[in-house]
Structures are given as structure tokens and as C-alpha cells.
Amino acid sequence: MFKKVFKTLLLLFLLIILALTVIAFVSYRRYSKWEKEELSKPGIICTSDITQESSGEEGLGTVIEDKIKKFALSDTKTDFVVLTEDEMLYLLLENFTNEGDVKVEDICLKPSKGIWQLYLKTKYKKISLPWLVLDIVKDNIETAEVYVREVHLGDLEFPAFLESWVRDDLNRGISDGIIMLNENNFLGRRIDNIELLEDRVIFKGTR
């Protein structure tokens, strides 16, 4: 009797292991196909593209600094600063911290009017993690509020409770950052509106 139960449990255990192996293999194949096809689509740019030539990267830093200085020092009541998708990628790369065990390997953008998809490739210690995909949205009203609408791991959706937790945490960080920027008057202006367009971001500031 005991041997029969043991054999049944062993067979069940092996079937579970086999099923998990098949699921992992199928998921890996699906993710690999998504990664290859998604990142080769037209309109997607990555930090690896703008950092291949150091001179180009240094040039972007200088251009951004000049734009922000002009924006901050302008004597008009209302002014605008326009940053291209390359310049936004540069800022993201410069401002993501690489301290600790989690490091950013690459960042990509797929911009369109009102919604920018942000792709983050990270690694934990020496383990490369799947792409994290964020849909960053700006509603069609005048406001400095942008927010994360959806979060994906590659082409896979997070469980609802986990996505909600990650999304809320990210949106809280974005909101706090904009409030801090305005309250501390870092740019010499209050940011009243942000526009996400097909190839650039426009910041509207007033004194």
C-alpha cells in the first residue's frame, strides 16, 4: 500500500516538474521572440544607440544644459523648453542610479503623442532581468501631471495586485518629483504643462 502511494506521489511530482519545465521553456521562447521583434520596430530608440559614440553623448549633455539655462534665465513670463527623444534618453540614463545590486543596462523609448513607452533593461548582480515596459501617459489637458498607466514584464502582464502596487509606487515617485521641482524652484519657473509628442517633450514654465 505504502509503495503504491509513494509511486503515485512520485509520478505526480515528476509531472509537475515536467509541466513547469514546459511552461518555462514556452515562456522563454515567447519572450525571446518578443524581445527580438519589439526592439527592432521602427520608432524605438535606445541609450545603447546614443552612447556608442562618446562624442555624441557629450554633445547631448552640452545641448541639454544650454537649453535649460536659457529656459531658466529667460525674462519672459512664460517660456518653453523642448527636449528631443535622444535628449530625454540621455537624461534618463544619467539620472537612473546604478548603486547597489540592481543596475540599468539599457533604456529604450517608443514615443507617440500622449503616450511614451519606456523600456528598462536591468540586471541583479550578474543576472540579466527581463525588460520592464512602462506606458507613460499625459492626458490632453494643461497640467504637469504624467503617469504610468500600465506595467509589463516583456510581453507578459503582471498579476493585477502586483501591477497595481508597482504602478502606484512609480506614480507616487513621479508626482513627488514634479512637486519638489516646483516647490524648490530649481528651474526658476513653475512647470505648468508637459506635452508628450511623437519625437519630443515640451515643458511649459511660468514665473
PDB file of N, CA and C in Angstrom, residues 34 38-50 60 64 83-93 96 106-112 115-121 131-137 196-201 203:
ATOM      1  N   TRP A  34       9.549  38.036 -28.608  1.00  0.00           N
ATOM      2  CA  TRP A  34       9.064  39.394 -28.364  1.00  0.00           C
ATOM      3  C   TRP A  34      10.223  40.385 -28.327  1.00  0.00           C
ATOM      4  N   GLU A  38      10.187  43.282 -30.933  1.00  0.00           N
ATOM      5  CA  GLU A  38       9.736  44.556 -30.370  1.00  0.00           C
ATOM      6  C   GLU A  38      10.812  45.626 -30.483  1.00  0.00           C
ATOM      7  N   LEU A  39      12.051  45.279 -30.130  1.00  0.00           N
ATOM      8  CA  LEU A  39      13.110  46.286 -30.091  1.00  0.00           C
ATOM      9  C   LEU A  39      13.680  46.610 -31.459  1.00  0.00           C
ATOM     10  N   SER A  40      13.243  45.889 -32.472  1.00  0.00           N
ATOM     11  CA  SER A  40      13.687  46.194 -33.833  1.00  0.00           C
ATOM     12  C   SER A  40      12.620  46.964 -34.615  1.00  0.00           C
ATOM     13  N   LYS A  41      11.509  47.286 -33.941  1.00  0.00           N
ATOM     14  CA  LYS A  41      10.436  48.033 -34.606  1.00  0.00           C
ATOM     15  C   LYS A  41      10.878  49.467 -34.890  1.00  0.00           C
ATOM     16  N   PRO A  42      10.384  50.053 -35.986  1.00  0.00           N
ATOM     17  CA  PRO A  42      10.675  51.462 -36.273  1.00  0.00           C
ATOM     18  C   PRO A  42      10.140  52.355 -35.155  1.00  0.00           C
ATOM     19  N   GLY A  43      10.876  53.418 -34.861  1.00  0.00           N
ATOM     20  CA  GLY A  43      10.413  54.377 -33.863  1.00  0.00           C
ATOM     21  C   GLY A  43      10.928  54.128 -32.467  1.00  0.00           C
ATOM     22  N   ILE A  44      11.624  53.011 -32.246  1.00  0.00           N
ATOM     23  CA  ILE A  44      12.196  52.729 -30.927  1.00  0.00           C
ATOM     24  C   ILE A  44      13.678  53.116 -30.927  1.00  0.00           C
ATOM     25  N   ILE A  45      14.077  53.920 -29.952  1.00  0.00           N
ATOM     26  CA  ILE A  45      15.487  54.289 -29.801  1.00  0.00           C
ATOM     27  C   ILE A  45      15.948  53.887 -28.406  1.00  0.00           C
ATOM     28  N   CYS A  46      17.230  53.558 -28.294  1.00  0.00           N
ATOM     29  CA  CYS A  46      17.783  53.067 -27.037  1.00  0.00           C
ATOM     30  C   CYS A  46      19.038  53.850 -26.663  1.00  0.00           C
ATOM     31  N   THR A  47      19.357  53.833 -25.366  1.00  0.00           N
ATOM     32  CA  THR A  47      20.558  54.529 -24.914  1.00  0.00           C
ATOM     33  C   THR A  47      21.812  53.903 -25.512  1.00  0.00           C
ATOM     34  N   SER A  48      21.744  52.615 -25.822  1.00  0.00           N
ATOM     35  CA  SER A  48      22.907  51.974 -26.444  1.00  0.00           C
ATOM     36  C   SER A  48      23.205  52.607 -27.798  1.00  0.00           C
ATOM     37  N   ASP A  49      22.170  53.175 -28.451  1.00  0.00           N
ATOM     38  CA  ASP A  49      22.368  53.844 -29.739  1.00  0.00           C
ATOM     39  C   ASP A  49      23.085  55.176 -29.576  1.00  0.00           C
ATOM     40  N   ILE A  50      22.763  55.923 -28.502  1.00  0.00           N
ATOM     41  CA  ILE A  50      23.344  57.254 -28.345  1.00  0.00           C
ATOM     42  C   ILE A  50      24.657  57.237 -27.567  1.00  0.00           C
ATOM     43  N   LEU A  60      25.170  65.814 -26.442  1.00  0.00           N
ATOM     44  CA  LEU A  60      23.812  65.882 -25.918  1.00  0.00           C
ATOM     45  C   LEU A  60      23.783  66.550 -24.545  1.00  0.00           C
ATOM     46  N   ILE A  64      21.614  69.964 -23.793  1.00  0.00           N
ATOM     47  CA  ILE A  64      20.581  69.985 -22.751  1.00  0.00           C
ATOM     48  C   ILE A  64      20.872  71.072 -21.733  1.00  0.00           C
ATOM     49  N   LEU A  83      12.785  69.158 -25.419  1.00  0.00           N
ATOM     50  CA  LEU A  83      13.820  68.125 -25.385  1.00  0.00           C
ATOM     51  C   LEU A  83      13.440  67.017 -26.360  1.00  0.00           C
ATOM     52  N   THR A  84      14.390  66.632 -27.194  1.00  0.00           N
ATOM     53  CA  THR A  84      14.151  65.563 -28.165  1.00  0.00           C
ATOM     54  C   THR A  84      14.164  64.207 -27.461  1.00  0.00           C
ATOM     55  N   GLU A  85      13.775  63.197 -28.196  1.00  0.00           N
ATOM     56  CA  GLU A  85      13.761  61.845 -27.617  1.00  0.00           C
ATOM     57  C   GLU A  85      15.178  61.403 -27.235  1.00  0.00           C
ATOM     58  N   ASP A  86      16.179  61.769 -28.035  1.00  0.00           N
ATOM     59  CA  ASP A  86      17.568  61.443 -27.692  1.00  0.00           C
ATOM     60  C   ASP A  86      17.986  62.124 -26.401  1.00  0.00           C
ATOM     61  N   GLU A  87      17.594  63.376 -26.256  1.00  0.00           N
ATOM     62  CA  GLU A  87      17.953  64.131 -25.055  1.00  0.00           C
ATOM     63  C   GLU A  87      17.247  63.577 -23.816  1.00  0.00           C
ATOM     64  N   MET A  88      15.990  63.146 -23.962  1.00  0.00           N
ATOM     65  CA  MET A  88      15.287  62.541 -22.841  1.00  0.00           C
ATOM     66  C   MET A  88      15.934  61.222 -22.435  1.00  0.00           C
ATOM     67  N   LEU A  89      16.360  60.440 -23.423  1.00  0.00           N
ATOM     68  CA  LEU A  89      17.064  59.189 -23.122  1.00  0.00           C
ATOM     69  C   LEU A  89      18.349  59.460 -22.358  1.00  0.00           C
ATOM     70  N   TYR A  90      19.065  60.484 -22.788  1.00  0.00           N
ATOM     71  CA  TYR A  90      20.317  60.851 -22.120  1.00  0.00           C
ATOM     72  C   TYR A  90      20.054  61.214 -20.659  1.00  0.00           C
ATOM     73  N   LEU A  91      19.008  62.027 -20.424  1.00  0.00           N
ATOM     74  CA  LEU A  91      18.675  62.418 -19.050  1.00  0.00           C
ATOM     75  C   LEU A  91      18.288  61.209 -18.208  1.00  0.00           C
ATOM     76  N   LEU A  92      17.510  60.297 -18.785  1.00  0.00           N
ATOM     77  CA  LEU A  92      17.118  59.090 -18.059  1.00  0.00           C
ATOM     78  C   LEU A  92      18.341  58.261 -17.683  1.00  0.00           C
ATOM     79  N   LEU A  93      19.249  58.109 -18.633  1.00  0.00           N
ATOM     80  CA  LEU A  93      20.454  57.322 -18.380  1.00  0.00           C
ATOM     81  C   LEU A  93      21.309  57.953 -17.294  1.00  0.00           C
ATOM     82  N   PHE A  96      19.222  57.608 -13.674  1.00  0.00           N
ATOM     83  CA  PHE A  96      18.962  56.317 -13.045  1.00  0.00           C
ATOM     84  C   PHE A  96      20.190  55.903 -12.255  1.00  0.00           C
ATOM     85  N   ASP A 106      20.257  49.071 -20.136  1.00  0.00           N
ATOM     86  CA  ASP A 106      19.830  49.804 -21.329  1.00  0.00           C
ATOM     87  C   ASP A 106      18.453  50.389 -21.075  1.00  0.00           C
ATOM     88  N   ILE A 107      18.154  51.486 -21.773  1.00  0.00           N
ATOM     89  CA  ILE A 107      16.839  52.125 -21.707  1.00  0.00           C
ATOM     90  C   ILE A 107      16.407  52.414 -23.134  1.00  0.00           C
ATOM     91  N   CYS A 108      15.156  52.134 -23.437  1.00  0.00           N
ATOM     92  CA  CYS A 108      14.627  52.426 -24.770  1.00  0.00           C
ATOM     93  C   CYS A 108      13.336  53.223 -24.647  1.00  0.00           C
ATOM     94  N   LEU A 109      13.031  53.967 -25.703  1.00  0.00           N
ATOM     95  CA  LEU A 109      11.805  54.756 -25.768  1.00  0.00           C
ATOM     96  C   LEU A 109      11.072  54.489 -27.067  1.00  0.00           C
ATOM     97  N   LYS A 110       9.755  54.442 -26.968  1.00  0.00           N
ATOM     98  CA  LYS A 110       8.904  54.400 -28.154  1.00  0.00           C
ATOM     99  C   LYS A 110       7.880  55.524 -28.006  1.00  0.00           C
ATOM    100  N   PRO A 111       8.228  56.724 -28.496  1.00  0.00           N
ATOM    101  CA  PRO A 111       7.360  57.879 -28.271  1.00  0.00           C
ATOM    102  C   PRO A 111       6.210  57.974 -29.274  1.00  0.00           C
ATOM    103  N   SER A 112       5.093  58.471 -28.793  1.00  0.00           N
ATOM    104  CA  SER A 112       3.949  58.826 -29.645  1.00  0.00           C
ATOM    105  C   SER A 112       3.194  59.917 -28.911  1.00  0.00           C
ATOM    106  N   ILE A 115       1.503  59.388 -25.267  1.00  0.00           N
ATOM    107  CA  ILE A 115       1.965  58.185 -24.563  1.00  0.00           C
ATOM    108  C   ILE A 115       3.369  57.801 -25.032  1.00  0.00           C
ATOM    109  N   TRP A 116       4.243  57.649 -24.066  1.00  0.00           N
ATOM    110  CA  TRP A 116       5.604  57.182 -24.343  1.00  0.00           C
ATOM    111  C   TRP A 116       5.793  55.840 -23.650  1.00  0.00           C
ATOM    112  N   GLN A 117       6.234  54.849 -24.414  1.00  0.00           N
ATOM    113  CA  GLN A 117       6.569  53.559 -23.807  1.00  0.00           C
ATOM    114  C   GLN A 117       8.051  53.579 -23.420  1.00  0.00           C
ATOM    115  N   LEU A 118       8.292  53.273 -22.165  1.00  0.00           N
ATOM    116  CA  LEU A 118       9.655  53.254 -21.631  1.00  0.00           C
ATOM    117  C   LEU A 118      10.042  51.816 -21.344  1.00  0.00           C
ATOM    118  N   TYR A 119      11.188  51.392 -21.901  1.00  0.00           N
ATOM    119  CA  TYR A 119      11.688  50.028 -21.723  1.00  0.00           C
ATOM    120  C   TYR A 119      12.951  50.094 -20.863  1.00  0.00           C
ATOM    121  N   LEU A 120      12.965  49.325 -19.784  1.00  0.00           N
ATOM    122  CA  LEU A 120      14.119  49.299 -18.883  1.00  0.00           C
ATOM    123  C   LEU A 120      14.713  47.892 -18.841  1.00  0.00           C
ATOM    124  N   LYS A 121      15.999  47.811 -19.150  1.00  0.00           N
ATOM    125  CA  LYS A 121      16.718  46.535 -19.073  1.00  0.00           C
ATOM    126  C   LYS A 121      17.678  46.623 -17.894  1.00  0.00           C
ATOM    127  N   TRP A 131      13.035  42.700 -19.774  1.00  0.00           N
ATOM    128  CA  TRP A 131      12.693  44.105 -19.988  1.00  0.00           C
ATOM    129  C   TRP A 131      11.433  44.461 -19.191  1.00  0.00           C
ATOM    130  N   LEU A 132      11.493  45.597 -18.493  1.00  0.00           N
ATOM    131  CA  LEU A 132      10.321  46.162 -17.832  1.00  0.00           C
ATOM    132  C   LEU A 132       9.768  47.252 -18.741  1.00  0.00           C
ATOM    133  N   VAL A 133       8.481  47.168 -19.082  1.00  0.00           N
ATOM    134  CA  VAL A 133       7.868  48.100 -20.036  1.00  0.00           C
ATOM    135  C   VAL A 133       6.814  48.929 -19.309  1.00  0.00           C
ATOM    136  N   LEU A 134       6.967  50.259 -19.392  1.00  0.00           N
ATOM    137  CA  LEU A 134       6.039  51.181 -18.749  1.00  0.00           C
ATOM    138  C   LEU A 134       5.357  52.039 -19.802  1.00  0.00           C
ATOM    139  N   ASP A 135       4.047  52.151 -19.714  1.00  0.00           N
ATOM    140  CA  ASP A 135       3.297  53.083 -20.563  1.00  0.00           C
ATOM    141  C   ASP A 135       3.120  54.380 -19.785  1.00  0.00           C
ATOM    142  N   ILE A 136       3.836  55.436 -20.220  1.00  0.00           N
ATOM    143  CA  ILE A 136       3.764  56.736 -19.554  1.00  0.00           C
ATOM    144  C   ILE A 136       2.818  57.630 -20.342  1.00  0.00           C
ATOM    145  N   VAL A 137       1.808  58.150 -19.665  1.00  0.00           N
ATOM    146  CA  VAL A 137       0.699  58.826 -20.342  1.00  0.00           C
ATOM    147  C   VAL A 137       0.568  60.265 -19.867  1.00  0.00           C
ATOM    148  N   LEU A 196       3.733  65.337 -24.271  1.00  0.00           N
ATOM    149  CA  LEU A 196       4.437  64.203 -24.866  1.00  0.00           C
ATOM    150  C   LEU A 196       4.050  64.130 -26.337  1.00  0.00           C
ATOM    151  N   LEU A 197       5.010  64.353 -27.222  1.00  0.00           N
ATOM    152  CA  LEU A 197       4.749  64.317 -28.652  1.00  0.00           C
ATOM    153  C   LEU A 197       5.503  63.166 -29.302  1.00  0.00           C
ATOM    154  N   GLU A 198       5.386  63.055 -30.627  1.00  0.00           N
ATOM    155  CA  GLU A 198       5.950  61.909 -31.339  1.00  0.00           C
ATOM    156  C   GLU A 198       7.478  61.835 -31.255  1.00  0.00           C
ATOM    157  N   ASP A 199       8.133  62.984 -31.136  1.00  0.00           N
ATOM    158  CA  ASP A 199       9.598  62.966 -31.155  1.00  0.00           C
ATOM    159  C   ASP A 199      10.222  63.932 -30.157  1.00  0.00           C
ATOM    160  N   ARG A 200       9.401  64.481 -29.236  1.00  0.00           N
ATOM    161  CA  ARG A 200       9.943  65.440 -28.290  1.00  0.00           C
ATOM    162  C   ARG A 200       8.996  65.613 -27.103  1.00  0.00           C
ATOM    163  N   VAL A 201       9.543  66.234 -26.062  1.00  0.00           N
ATOM    164  CA  VAL A 201       8.747  66.603 -24.887  1.00  0.00           C
ATOM    165  C   VAL A 201       8.845  68.116 -24.731  1.00  0.00           C
ATOM    166  N   PHE A 203       8.145  71.286 -22.192  1.00  0.00           N
ATOM    167  CA  PHE A 203       7.848  71.741 -20.834  1.00  0.00           C
ATOM    168  C   PHE A 203       7.487  73.218 -20.881  1.00  0.00           C
TER     169      PHE A 203
END
